């Protein structure tokens, strides 16, 4: 089966610009998660979708970040306007059941804001 | 709050030597504990998990981890390291109240020299 796919793999943007990251989960996985790793620190939870609904967005850093999951399929994470501190690696994961040991992670999007 | 700590940013070993990557945890109750690995330009891959049962857990690629309750540790081990084991390793734990959300350590970069 195809894994979790993330686009783009790398993105370099200027401060103040907008960037949209995309995640295609494994087909049939209702649960989709976004995480990010900033500046070599811990990987931190951003939010959790169950189908198209946001189940938990407690990790979203501020209102410059907007996540959507249209029709319960792929998800996008938009950063507008981007700031320098948003640089990092953004990971997406999906699971059939809502438990962490069922995760499959994507390869991540490395975002650099200059 | 549940948390894990990885005290070493980097571990360097020679090929063929034993490899240990350290993780300590702070959780209430009986923990679930995980190890993930990120190879260069790849996604986070699940290595192994401790849920309950035997304290020695065997995982992928010849890795194992020992759950030690008295020392609150869950160190990752491999008896004989390979150059291909060079990667970034993360220890992780979910909270008991919502086990879909992982808390990761800061990661340990392992370099195995030939």
XYZ file of C-alpha atoms in Angstrom:
228
model
C 0.000 0.000 0.000
C 1.120 3.553 -0.625
C 2.457 5.363 2.423
C 1.793 8.852 3.707
C 2.893 11.372 1.108
C 3.861 14.940 1.789
C 4.388 17.795 -0.685
C 6.656 19.574 -1.154
C 9.668 17.884 0.376
C 11.442 21.229 0.731
C 10.235 24.820 0.637
C 12.191 28.026 0.991
C 10.141 31.194 1.322
C 10.664 34.729 2.444
C 9.312 36.085 5.687
C 5.796 37.369 5.181
C 4.963 35.000 2.349
C 2.403 32.229 2.418
C 3.175 28.529 2.170
C 0.833 25.572 1.929
C 1.954 22.092 2.868
C 0.008 19.066 1.759
C -0.379 15.609 3.215
C -1.989 12.618 1.551
C -2.703 9.948 4.149
C -2.930 6.233 3.594
C -6.230 5.502 1.878
C -8.917 4.636 4.398
C -7.149 6.177 7.387
C -9.628 8.415 9.171
C -7.062 9.831 11.576
C -4.549 12.384 10.355
C -1.995 14.234 12.465
C 0.409 17.102 11.960
C 3.641 17.454 13.934
C 6.670 19.673 13.533
C 10.272 19.750 14.617
C 11.754 23.195 15.007
C 15.469 23.999 15.229
C 16.599 20.508 16.222
C 14.274 20.319 19.178
C 11.513 17.904 20.062
C 8.924 16.875 17.544
C 5.733 18.517 18.740
C 2.105 17.724 18.103
C 0.144 20.320 16.156
C -3.279 18.833 15.533
C -5.413 15.777 14.908
C -8.184 15.259 12.359
C -10.790 12.542 12.442
C -12.088 12.496 8.908
C -12.725 16.152 8.100
C -13.185 17.290 11.708
C -10.485 18.809 13.888
C -10.409 16.627 16.968
C -7.602 18.389 18.752
C -5.754 21.504 17.612
C -4.164 22.301 20.945
C -0.671 22.279 19.476
C -1.231 24.899 16.796
C 1.170 27.709 17.685
C -0.948 30.707 16.631
C -3.571 31.903 14.173
C -1.079 32.180 11.334
C -1.468 28.436 10.971
C -4.573 27.006 9.313
C -5.146 23.312 8.757
C -7.892 21.820 6.645
C -8.889 18.369 5.547
C -11.296 18.588 2.670
C -13.720 15.685 2.461
C -11.716 13.730 4.961
C -9.025 12.886 2.427
C -5.853 14.930 2.012
C -4.936 17.729 4.411
C -3.281 21.086 3.957
C -1.426 23.205 6.457
C -1.147 26.853 5.501
C 1.200 29.305 7.161
C 0.267 32.926 6.475
C 2.283 35.069 6.892
C 5.358 32.971 7.550
C 7.846 34.049 10.200
C 11.461 33.011 10.712
C 10.571 30.856 13.724
C 8.278 28.732 11.569
C 11.293 27.085 9.968
C 11.501 23.399 10.675
C 10.339 20.009 9.487
C 6.605 19.409 9.325
C 5.523 15.790 9.606
C 2.179 14.286 8.791
C 0.989 10.914 10.044
C -2.130 8.856 9.586
C -3.692 5.891 11.317
C -6.739 3.714 10.930
C -7.377 3.684 14.660
C -6.944 6.671 16.919
C -3.984 5.310 18.830
C -0.417 6.445 18.499
C 1.104 3.031 17.954
C -0.839 2.752 14.728
C 0.819 5.782 13.154
C 2.491 5.873 9.764
C 4.524 9.004 9.223
C 5.350 10.773 5.996
C 8.844 11.887 5.084
C 8.171 15.459 6.129
C 8.354 18.894 4.545
C 11.427 20.942 5.401
C 10.335 24.585 5.554
C 12.920 27.339 5.600
C 11.788 30.917 6.114
C 14.432 33.500 5.229
C 2.489 15.547 32.065
C 4.058 12.648 30.241
C 7.509 13.307 28.856
C 10.666 11.623 27.667
C 14.229 12.852 27.653
C 17.144 11.867 25.486
C 20.260 12.993 27.340
C 22.644 12.624 24.408
C 22.448 14.780 21.290
C 24.935 12.567 19.480
C 26.264 9.044 19.754
C 29.274 7.890 17.769
C 30.277 4.253 17.542
C 32.445 2.096 15.333
C 30.818 -0.464 13.096
C 30.504 -3.791 14.852
C 30.446 -2.264 18.317
C 27.361 -2.203 20.546
C 25.056 0.770 20.151
C 22.983 2.282 22.955
C 20.685 5.274 22.628
C 19.365 6.488 25.956
C 15.845 7.525 26.891
C 14.349 8.273 30.273
C 10.685 8.866 30.914
C 8.446 10.680 33.311
C 4.923 9.305 33.265
C 2.148 8.487 35.638
C 0.898 4.959 35.693
C 2.099 2.302 33.304
C 3.666 3.900 30.261
C 3.499 3.108 26.594
C 6.912 3.875 25.111
C 8.089 4.012 21.526
C 11.209 4.367 19.455
C 11.224 5.923 16.003
C 14.061 6.399 13.534
C 14.518 8.903 10.741
C 16.994 7.942 8.076
C 18.324 10.728 5.829
C 15.605 12.036 3.483
C 13.108 9.524 4.821
C 10.068 9.728 7.075
C 9.869 8.736 10.689
C 9.785 4.987 10.914
C 8.459 2.979 13.814
C 11.100 0.734 15.418
C 9.455 -0.792 18.455
C 7.075 -0.232 21.329
C 6.612 -1.227 24.926
C 3.011 -1.647 26.014
C 3.111 -4.289 28.682
C 4.681 -7.644 29.299
C 8.343 -8.513 28.801
C 10.741 -5.753 29.687
C 12.931 -6.578 26.686
C 11.233 -5.570 23.473
C 12.526 -6.585 20.070
C 11.953 -4.426 17.039
C 12.939 -3.801 13.460
C 16.457 -3.893 11.977
C 17.878 -5.877 14.907
C 17.110 -3.249 17.521
C 15.789 -3.963 20.981
C 14.928 -1.854 23.994
C 14.796 -2.582 27.681
C 12.082 -1.138 29.855
C 13.466 -0.468 33.339
C 10.851 0.741 35.768
C 13.206 1.387 38.687
C 15.434 3.583 36.541
C 12.552 4.995 34.461
C 14.519 4.226 31.335
C 13.817 2.748 27.931
C 17.207 2.547 26.234
C 17.493 1.424 22.638
C 20.200 -1.111 21.898
C 21.802 -2.983 19.073
C 24.540 -5.548 19.750
C 26.520 -4.824 16.601
C 26.039 -1.489 14.835
C 26.103 -1.055 11.082
C 27.049 2.040 9.095
C 23.485 1.978 7.767
C 22.201 2.532 11.320
C 23.423 6.127 11.121
C 20.243 8.141 11.579
C 18.215 10.290 13.952
C 16.465 8.394 16.745
C 13.493 9.561 18.754
C 11.956 8.204 21.918
C 8.243 8.962 22.380
C 5.395 8.550 24.841
C 1.644 9.194 24.595
C -0.320 10.666 27.489
C -2.691 8.284 29.269
C -5.743 10.418 28.647
C -5.479 10.578 24.874
C -3.082 8.052 23.474
C -3.244 9.393 19.941
C -0.857 12.259 20.787
C 2.845 11.526 21.068
C 5.424 13.505 23.044
C 8.875 13.067 21.574
C 12.340 13.494 22.930
C 14.713 15.924 21.235
C 16.338 13.168 19.242
C 19.765 11.558 19.187
C 21.923 11.568 16.088
C 23.737 8.274 15.714
C 26.844 8.071 13.573
C 28.370 4.671 12.919
C 31.840 4.896 11.391
C 33.282 2.176 9.216
